[in-house]
Short mmCIF file of C-alpha atoms and ligand atoms in Angstrom, two decimals:
data_model
loop_
_atom_site.label_atom_id
_atom_site.label_comp_id
_atom_site.label_asym_id
_atom_site.label_seq_id
_atom_site.Cartn_x
_atom_site.Cartn_y
_atom_site.Cartn_z
CA UNK A 1 36.03 31.78 -1.25
CA UNK A 2 37.37 33.02 -4.54
CA UNK A 3 35.19 36.02 -5.45
CA UNK A 4 35.05 34.75 -9.03
CA UNK A 5 33.43 31.42 -8.13
CA UNK A 6 29.68 31.38 -7.91
CA UNK A 7 28.23 30.13 -4.64
CA UNK A 8 26.67 26.70 -4.95
CA UNK A 9 24.03 26.28 -2.26
CA UNK A 10 23.48 23.04 -0.38
CA UNK A 11 19.87 23.12 -1.44
CA UNK A 12 17.47 25.15 -3.55
CA UNK A 13 13.82 24.25 -4.17
CA UNK A 14 12.66 23.89 -7.77
CA UNK A 15 9.67 26.19 -8.00
CA UNK A 16 8.29 27.50 -11.24
CA UNK A 17 5.52 29.43 -12.94
CA UNK A 18 2.87 26.92 -11.89
CA UNK A 19 3.63 27.25 -8.17
CA UNK A 20 3.61 31.04 -8.50
CA UNK A 21 0.30 30.93 -10.40
CA UNK A 22 -1.21 28.65 -7.75
CA UNK A 23 -0.18 30.99 -4.93
CA UNK A 24 -1.52 33.99 -6.86
CA UNK A 25 -4.82 32.18 -7.46
CA UNK A 26 -5.26 31.70 -3.70
CA UNK A 27 -4.31 35.29 -2.91
CA UNK A 28 -6.88 36.54 -5.41
CA UNK A 29 -9.55 34.19 -4.11
CA UNK A 30 -9.78 35.96 -0.77
CA UNK A 31 -9.61 32.64 1.09
CA UNK A 32 -6.15 32.21 2.63
CA UNK A 33 -6.50 29.69 5.42
CA UNK A 34 -7.51 26.02 5.27
CA UNK A 35 -10.11 25.50 2.56
CA UNK A 36 -10.70 23.88 -0.80
CA UNK A 37 -7.00 23.77 -1.75
CA UNK A 38 -6.10 21.94 1.47
CA UNK A 39 -8.91 19.40 0.94
CA UNK A 40 -7.82 18.80 -2.66
CA UNK A 41 -4.17 18.45 -1.60
CA UNK A 42 -5.15 15.76 0.92
CA UNK A 43 -7.12 13.79 -1.67
CA UNK A 44 -4.38 14.05 -4.27
CA UNK A 45 -1.67 13.09 -1.80
CA UNK A 46 -3.60 10.02 -0.63
CA UNK A 47 -4.17 8.87 -4.23
CA UNK A 48 -0.49 9.36 -5.04
CA UNK A 49 0.43 6.78 -2.40
CA UNK A 50 -1.98 4.21 -3.94
CA UNK A 51 -3.24 2.59 -0.77
CA UNK A 52 -6.92 1.79 -0.37
CA UNK A 53 -8.72 3.73 2.35
CA UNK A 54 -5.69 5.85 3.13
CA UNK A 55 -6.59 9.07 4.90
CA UNK A 56 -4.33 12.07 4.49
CA UNK A 57 -4.40 15.16 6.71
CA UNK A 58 -2.34 18.21 5.89
CA UNK A 59 -0.71 20.08 8.75
CA UNK A 60 1.56 23.09 9.18
CA UNK A 61 4.72 20.99 9.73
CA UNK A 62 5.91 17.42 10.10
CA UNK A 63 6.72 18.25 13.71
CA UNK A 64 3.02 19.04 14.27
CA UNK A 65 2.14 15.83 12.43
CA UNK A 66 4.38 13.72 14.65
CA UNK A 67 2.86 15.35 17.73
CA UNK A 68 -0.68 14.61 16.50
CA UNK A 69 0.28 11.03 15.64
CA UNK A 70 1.71 10.28 19.09
CA UNK A 71 -1.29 11.89 20.74
CA UNK A 72 -3.67 9.83 18.59
CA UNK A 73 -2.07 6.50 19.51
CA UNK A 74 -2.42 7.45 23.17
CA UNK A 75 1.11 8.41 24.19
CA UNK A 76 0.98 10.30 27.48
CA UNK A 77 2.95 11.16 30.62
CA UNK A 78 5.35 8.42 31.69
CA UNK A 79 5.17 6.48 28.42
CA UNK A 80 8.26 5.45 26.47
CA UNK A 81 8.72 6.07 22.74
CA UNK A 82 11.67 4.59 20.83
CA UNK A 83 13.45 6.93 18.39
CA UNK A 84 16.78 6.68 16.58
CA UNK A 85 19.59 8.81 17.98
CA UNK A 86 20.70 9.68 14.45
CA UNK A 87 17.85 12.02 13.55
CA UNK A 88 16.66 15.60 13.77
CA UNK A 89 15.56 16.71 17.21
CA UNK A 90 11.91 17.07 16.09
CA UNK A 91 11.55 13.27 16.10
CA UNK A 92 12.28 13.21 19.84
CA UNK A 93 10.95 16.57 21.02
CA UNK A 94 7.34 15.67 20.21
CA UNK A 95 7.64 12.82 22.73
CA UNK A 96 8.43 15.40 25.41
CA UNK A 97 5.46 17.58 24.30
CA UNK A 98 3.25 14.79 25.68
CA UNK A 99 5.21 14.30 28.89
CA UNK A 100 6.56 10.96 27.65
CA UNK A 101 10.21 9.92 27.43
CA UNK A 102 12.17 8.98 24.32
CA UNK A 103 14.32 5.86 24.34
CA UNK A 104 17.24 6.43 21.98
CA UNK A 105 18.19 3.56 19.67
CA UNK A 106 21.46 3.06 17.79
CA UNK A 107 21.71 2.81 14.00
CA UNK A 108 22.57 -0.06 11.73
CA UNK A 109 25.69 0.59 9.77
CA UNK A 110 24.72 0.37 6.11
CA UNK A 111 21.83 2.86 6.03
CA UNK A 112 22.26 4.66 9.35
CA UNK A 113 18.60 3.82 10.07
CA UNK A 114 17.32 2.52 13.40
CA UNK A 115 18.82 -0.92 14.05
CA UNK A 116 16.01 -3.48 14.63
CA UNK A 117 18.29 -5.49 16.97
CA UNK A 118 19.02 -2.39 19.06
CA UNK A 119 15.26 -1.74 19.11
CA UNK A 120 14.72 -5.28 20.35
CA UNK A 121 17.16 -4.72 23.23
CA UNK A 122 15.45 -1.42 24.05
CA UNK A 123 12.10 -3.24 24.29
CA UNK A 124 13.60 -5.90 26.59
CA UNK A 125 15.29 -3.26 28.74
CA UNK A 126 12.03 -1.41 29.17
CA UNK A 127 10.29 -4.64 30.16
CA UNK A 128 12.95 -5.44 32.77
CA UNK A 129 12.23 -2.05 34.31
CA UNK A 130 8.51 -2.78 34.36
CA UNK A 131 7.78 -0.38 31.50
CA UNK A 132 6.62 -0.78 27.94
CA UNK A 133 7.48 1.02 24.76
CA UNK A 134 4.22 2.54 23.63
CA UNK A 135 5.34 3.68 20.18
CA UNK A 136 8.33 3.55 17.84
CA UNK A 137 9.30 6.28 15.38
CA UNK A 138 11.56 4.86 12.64
CA UNK A 139 13.13 7.61 10.50
CA UNK A 140 13.89 6.85 6.84
CA UNK A 141 17.21 8.64 6.87
CA UNK A 142 18.08 10.51 3.65
CA UNK A 143 15.03 8.87 2.05
CA UNK A 144 16.23 5.25 2.33
CA UNK A 145 13.46 3.15 3.86
CA UNK A 146 14.13 1.44 7.19
CA UNK A 147 14.08 -2.33 7.47
CA UNK A 148 10.37 -2.22 8.32
CA UNK A 149 9.94 -5.98 8.07
CA UNK A 150 12.42 -6.52 10.89
CA UNK A 151 11.08 -3.60 12.92
CA UNK A 152 7.53 -4.92 12.61
CA UNK A 153 8.91 -8.39 13.43
CA UNK A 154 10.49 -7.12 16.66
CA UNK A 155 7.16 -5.55 17.64
CA UNK A 156 4.96 -8.49 16.58
CA UNK A 157 2.47 -9.43 19.28
CA UNK A 158 3.01 -6.18 21.18
CA UNK A 159 0.63 -3.23 21.06
CA UNK A 160 3.41 -0.83 20.18
CA UNK A 161 2.36 1.68 17.52
CA UNK A 162 4.68 2.38 14.59
CA UNK A 163 4.82 6.01 13.46
CA UNK A 164 7.06 6.55 10.45
CA UNK A 165 8.99 9.80 10.33
CA UNK A 166 8.95 9.98 6.53
CA UNK A 167 10.21 13.59 6.43
CA UNK A 168 12.97 12.49 4.01
CA UNK A 169 11.09 9.75 2.26
CA UNK A 170 8.78 11.19 -0.36
CA UNK A 171 8.51 9.38 -2.65
CA UNK A 172 10.21 6.14 -1.51
CA UNK A 173 8.62 2.94 -2.77
CA UNK A 174 9.23 -0.60 -1.57
CA UNK A 175 7.70 -3.99 -2.45
CA UNK A 176 5.51 -3.61 0.63
CA UNK A 177 4.29 -0.14 -0.35
CA UNK A 178 5.40 3.48 -0.05
CA UNK A 179 7.27 4.89 2.92
CA UNK A 180 4.73 6.41 5.26
CA UNK A 181 2.23 3.58 4.69
CA UNK A 182 4.26 0.78 6.29
CA UNK A 183 3.30 1.44 9.91
CA UNK A 184 0.24 2.77 11.76
CA UNK A 185 0.77 6.43 10.86
CA UNK A 186 3.21 8.11 8.46
CA UNK A 187 4.35 11.71 8.61
CA UNK A 188 5.82 13.71 5.70
CA UNK A 189 7.50 17.12 5.70
CA UNK A 190 7.18 19.91 3.15
CA UNK A 191 9.75 22.10 4.87
CA UNK A 192 11.73 24.35 2.50
CA UNK A 193 14.56 21.83 1.98
CA UNK A 194 12.50 18.66 1.62
CA UNK A 195 11.81 16.76 -1.63
CA UNK A 196 8.57 18.64 -2.25
CA UNK A 197 7.90 21.86 -0.41
CA UNK A 198 5.26 24.31 0.71
CA UNK A 199 7.75 26.45 2.66
CA UNK A 200 6.46 25.01 5.90
CA UNK A 201 4.03 22.11 5.95
CA UNK A 202 3.47 18.42 6.43
CA UNK A 203 1.10 15.53 5.77
CA UNK A 204 -0.05 12.74 8.05
CA UNK A 205 -1.39 9.51 6.54
CA UNK A 206 -3.10 6.50 8.10
CA UNK A 207 -5.50 3.71 7.24
CA UNK A 208 -6.82 3.74 10.78
CA UNK A 209 -10.11 5.69 10.88
CA UNK A 210 -9.97 6.20 14.65
CA UNK A 211 -6.49 7.72 14.54
CA UNK A 212 -7.49 9.85 11.55
CA UNK A 213 -10.53 11.26 13.34
CA UNK A 214 -8.55 12.01 16.50
CA UNK A 215 -5.85 13.80 14.51
CA UNK A 216 -8.43 15.76 12.53
CA UNK A 217 -10.03 16.87 15.80
CA UNK A 218 -6.76 17.81 17.50
CA UNK A 219 -5.40 19.55 14.40
CA UNK A 220 -7.89 22.37 14.83
CA UNK A 221 -8.62 23.27 18.46
CA UNK A 222 -10.55 20.12 19.35
CA UNK A 223 -13.63 21.44 17.57
CA UNK A 224 -16.11 18.66 16.93
CA UNK A 225 -16.98 19.36 13.31
CA UNK A 226 -15.41 20.74 10.18
CA UNK A 227 -15.93 24.46 10.60
CA UNK A 228 -13.11 25.73 8.44
CA UNK A 229 -15.60 27.36 6.11
CA UNK A 230 -17.78 28.92 8.80
CA UNK A 231 -16.96 32.43 7.50
CA UNK A 232 -17.44 31.70 3.82
CA UNK A 233 -20.53 32.42 1.77
CA UNK A 234 -21.00 28.67 1.31
CA UNK A 235 -21.00 27.98 5.03
CA UNK A 236 -23.67 25.75 6.48
CA UNK A 237 -26.52 27.49 8.30
CA UNK A 238 -25.54 28.08 11.96
CA UNK A 239 -22.01 26.91 11.36
CA UNK A 240 -21.13 28.88 14.52
CA UNK A 241 -22.90 26.18 16.50
CA UNK A 242 -19.98 23.94 17.27
CA UNK A 243 -18.65 22.25 20.38
CA UNK A 244 -15.12 21.88 21.78
CA UNK A 245 -14.45 18.38 23.02
CA UNK A 246 -10.67 18.45 23.63
CA UNK A 247 -7.87 21.00 24.14
CA UNK A 248 -6.64 20.74 20.55
CA UNK A 249 -3.79 22.41 18.71
CA UNK A 250 -3.49 24.93 15.87
CA UNK A 251 -1.80 22.76 13.26
CA UNK A 252 -3.88 23.31 10.11
CA UNK A 253 -2.29 24.07 6.74
CA UNK A 254 -3.13 27.26 4.85
CA UNK A 255 -4.62 27.14 1.35
CA UNK A 256 -1.70 29.26 0.22
CA UNK A 257 0.70 26.47 1.20
CA UNK A 258 -1.61 23.71 -0.05
CA UNK A 259 -1.95 25.27 -3.51
CA UNK A 260 1.86 25.29 -3.88
CA UNK A 261 1.97 21.73 -2.49
CA UNK A 262 -0.52 20.48 -5.10
CA UNK A 263 1.71 21.69 -7.91
CA UNK A 264 4.81 20.22 -6.27
CA UNK A 265 2.97 16.92 -5.83
CA UNK A 266 2.01 16.84 -9.51
CA UNK A 267 5.74 17.13 -10.33
CA UNK A 268 6.93 14.75 -7.60
CA UNK A 269 7.83 11.85 -9.87
CA UNK A 270 9.75 14.11 -12.20
CA UNK A 271 11.57 15.81 -9.30
CA UNK A 272 12.42 12.35 -7.98
CA UNK A 273 13.82 11.27 -11.37
CA UNK A 274 16.08 14.31 -11.40
CA UNK A 275 17.34 13.41 -7.91
CA UNK A 276 17.95 9.79 -8.90
CA UNK A 277 19.98 10.93 -11.93
CA UNK A 278 22.13 13.24 -9.82
CA UNK A 279 22.63 10.55 -7.16
CA UNK A 280 23.74 8.06 -9.81
CA UNK A 281 26.12 10.63 -11.28
CA UNK A 282 27.70 11.07 -7.84
CA UNK A 283 27.98 7.30 -7.46
CA UNK A 284 29.59 6.90 -10.89
CA UNK A 285 32.05 9.72 -10.31
CA UNK A 286 32.98 8.99 -6.70
CA UNK A 287 32.74 5.18 -6.71
CA UNK A 288 35.88 3.19 -6.02
CA UNK A 289 37.83 6.06 -4.47
CA UNK A 290 40.10 5.05 -1.61
CA UNK A 291 38.66 5.96 1.77
CA UNK A 292 35.27 7.05 0.50
CA UNK A 293 32.04 5.16 1.22
CA UNK A 294 28.92 5.96 -0.77
CA UNK A 295 25.25 5.50 0.09
CA UNK A 296 23.50 2.36 -1.12
CA UNK A 297 20.71 3.22 -3.55
CA UNK A 298 17.70 1.23 -4.66
CA UNK A 299 14.17 1.96 -5.86
CA UNK A 300 13.14 2.69 -2.27
CA UNK A 301 15.45 5.71 -2.06
CA UNK A 302 13.95 9.21 -2.32
CA UNK A 303 17.46 10.73 -2.39
CA UNK A 304 16.48 13.62 -0.18
CA UNK A 305 20.12 13.57 0.93
CA UNK A 306 23.33 12.20 -0.52
CA UNK A 307 25.44 11.26 2.50
CA UNK A 308 29.04 10.21 1.92
CA UNK A 309 31.38 8.77 4.55
CA UNK A 310 34.98 9.83 4.92
CA UNK A 311 37.56 7.71 6.77
CA UNK A 312 37.58 9.81 9.94
CA UNK A 313 36.57 13.09 11.54
CA UNK A 314 39.67 14.96 10.43
CA UNK A 315 39.11 14.06 6.79
CA UNK A 316 35.40 14.76 6.98
CA UNK A 317 36.05 18.20 8.37
CA UNK A 318 38.74 18.83 5.78
CA UNK A 319 36.33 17.94 2.95
CA UNK A 320 33.61 20.13 4.44
CA UNK A 321 36.04 23.05 4.83
CA UNK A 322 37.37 22.63 1.30
CA UNK A 323 33.85 22.68 -0.10
CA UNK A 324 33.08 25.74 2.00
CA UNK A 325 36.20 27.53 0.74
CA UNK A 326 35.01 26.96 -2.82
CA UNK A 327 31.57 28.34 -2.03
CA UNK A 328 29.90 24.93 -2.03
CA UNK A 329 27.34 24.17 0.68
CA UNK A 330 27.40 20.88 2.57
CA UNK A 331 25.94 19.63 5.84
CA UNK A 332 25.90 16.84 8.42
CA UNK A 333 22.75 14.74 8.91
CA UNK A 334 22.88 14.37 11.76
CA UNK A 335 24.90 15.02 14.85
CA UNK A 336 23.16 12.32 16.93
CA UNK A 337 20.76 13.40 19.64
CA UNK A 338 22.74 11.55 22.32
CA UNK A 339 25.40 14.23 21.83
CA UNK A 340 22.99 17.14 22.24
CA UNK A 341 23.12 18.88 25.59
CA UNK A 342 19.46 18.61 26.49
CA UNK A 343 19.00 14.94 25.57
CA UNK A 344 22.41 13.88 26.88
CA UNK A 345 21.89 15.49 30.28
CA UNK A 346 18.26 14.71 30.82
CA UNK A 347 18.63 11.01 30.00
CA UNK A 348 22.27 10.56 31.10
CA UNK A 349 23.11 9.15 27.68
CA UNK A 350 26.40 7.35 27.21
CA UNK A 351 28.09 7.49 23.77
CA UNK A 352 29.29 3.90 24.31
CA UNK A 353 25.66 2.80 23.96
CA UNK A 354 25.58 4.18 20.40
CA UNK A 355 28.70 2.77 18.73
CA UNK A 356 27.36 2.93 15.18
CA UNK A 357 25.85 6.42 15.39
CA UNK A 358 29.04 7.60 17.14
CA UNK A 359 31.18 6.29 14.33
CA UNK A 360 28.92 7.71 11.61
CA UNK A 361 28.58 11.11 13.26
CA UNK A 362 32.28 11.82 12.77
CA UNK A 363 32.50 10.60 9.20
CA UNK A 364 29.31 11.65 7.41
CA UNK A 365 28.92 14.58 5.05
CA UNK A 366 25.85 15.51 2.98
CA UNK A 367 26.66 16.81 -0.50
CA UNK A 368 24.44 19.25 -2.43
CA UNK A 369 21.61 17.42 -4.23
CA UNK A 370 18.57 19.20 -5.58
CA UNK A 371 16.52 18.81 -8.71
CA UNK A 372 17.57 22.03 -10.46
CA UNK A 373 21.28 21.44 -9.87
CA UNK A 374 23.39 21.78 -13.01
CA UNK A 375 25.77 19.03 -14.09
CA UNK A 376 28.72 21.38 -14.20
CA UNK A 377 27.93 22.47 -10.63
CA UNK A 378 27.81 18.86 -9.55
CA UNK A 379 31.16 18.36 -11.30
CA UNK A 380 32.59 21.14 -9.10
CA UNK A 381 31.44 19.23 -6.03
CA UNK A 382 32.90 15.99 -7.36
CA UNK A 383 36.27 17.59 -8.17
CA UNK A 384 36.48 19.16 -4.72
CA UNK A 385 35.63 15.93 -2.90
CA UNK A 386 38.27 14.07 -4.95
CA UNK A 387 40.80 16.79 -4.22
CA UNK A 388 40.06 16.69 -0.49
CA UNK A 389 40.78 12.94 -0.46
CA UNK A 390 44.23 13.53 -1.89
CA UNK A 391 44.99 15.69 1.17
C1 PLP B 1 12.67 18.07 8.59
C2 PLP B 1 12.50 16.96 9.57
C3 PLP B 1 11.45 16.92 10.49
C4 PLP B 1 10.56 18.09 10.76
O1 PLP B 1 9.92 18.58 9.66
P1 PLP B 1 9.15 19.99 9.77
O2 PLP B 1 8.18 19.95 8.65
O3 PLP B 1 10.21 21.04 9.59
O4 PLP B 1 8.51 20.07 11.10
C5 PLP B 1 11.26 15.79 11.24
N1 PLP B 1 12.08 14.74 11.13
C6 PLP B 1 13.13 14.74 10.28
C7 PLP B 1 14.01 13.52 10.20
C8 PLP B 1 13.39 15.86 9.50
O5 PLP B 1 14.46 15.90 8.69
#
């Protein structure tokens, strides 16, 4: 990298005075763990999604949320859970936490999301082997919502639960509602690089009261009542009198994180607008170039990622290297799980069963896209991508 060029990171969160003030307020309050901020964050998050009777539970990561969701719908040893191969490993690892087995599903070409037809074959395959897919985890890749109508259609009449991995999809709105509210349970991530962040954190939403209660219980040690405030001055009398009714987990969110999350949530629409503007600028500047395919937008796109497609692996790698040499961050979302050693070996996965994900894996490249990104920095990215296409 030329020492005179400033490094342009792949991602940087947009955090300001209000987030800092919120964190300071919690530090001064003397109450750091789950408390009033976490409860307020849950209420505010549920109202943001505008669904009646939606319950929101904040957790310490989306991975924890996915684990709680699968546990709540009853996934256990020997069960099958369908996941896309083109995702982050967290989507599949939580299935193993419960002793169940993931069934990897190929992508459809336009969005890279789970292909409903491939899901249909996976369901039939399972049936032929005398097994049943207990749950499906569609992932809204980059923030573009999956074809939920077709996925729900494939599952119609079955008792298969749908758990949306909406880690990329806040806020993504469709005619049927927001991402995360289109299945039985939706899980959002507030990891440092996601569209709103608490450093580490996540939110689980559901309309199903039984699932919500199970997840609330398992989120904090399987303790039978809300005892988060048992050490505060406002605690109920004899709040130490609680029972443990399940071997739960330690997945609660701290008030420190929740206070930052509340501010980020209040800015979510604005942050989204900034992303949409940058995405459209990329589309305008890179559209129509020979050999370059651009993502398809739409109101349902959160634009967590801007994933371009180069003609082949060699050209993808050349673009990535050229960006790197100019100090510009880029990434690949994702190298499919069927190529990862653990998943490949354990389930004897064959690349030929994932033709679309295979093809995409070699050609995709995620360009920098974050709300505070300057236009002239984006222009540097655009120039470099154009240059890399000329060879
Ligand atoms: C980030 C991510 C997760 C995990 O989120 P955490 O909050 O870091 O646990 C899960 N699924 C996908 C698709 C992700 O990108």
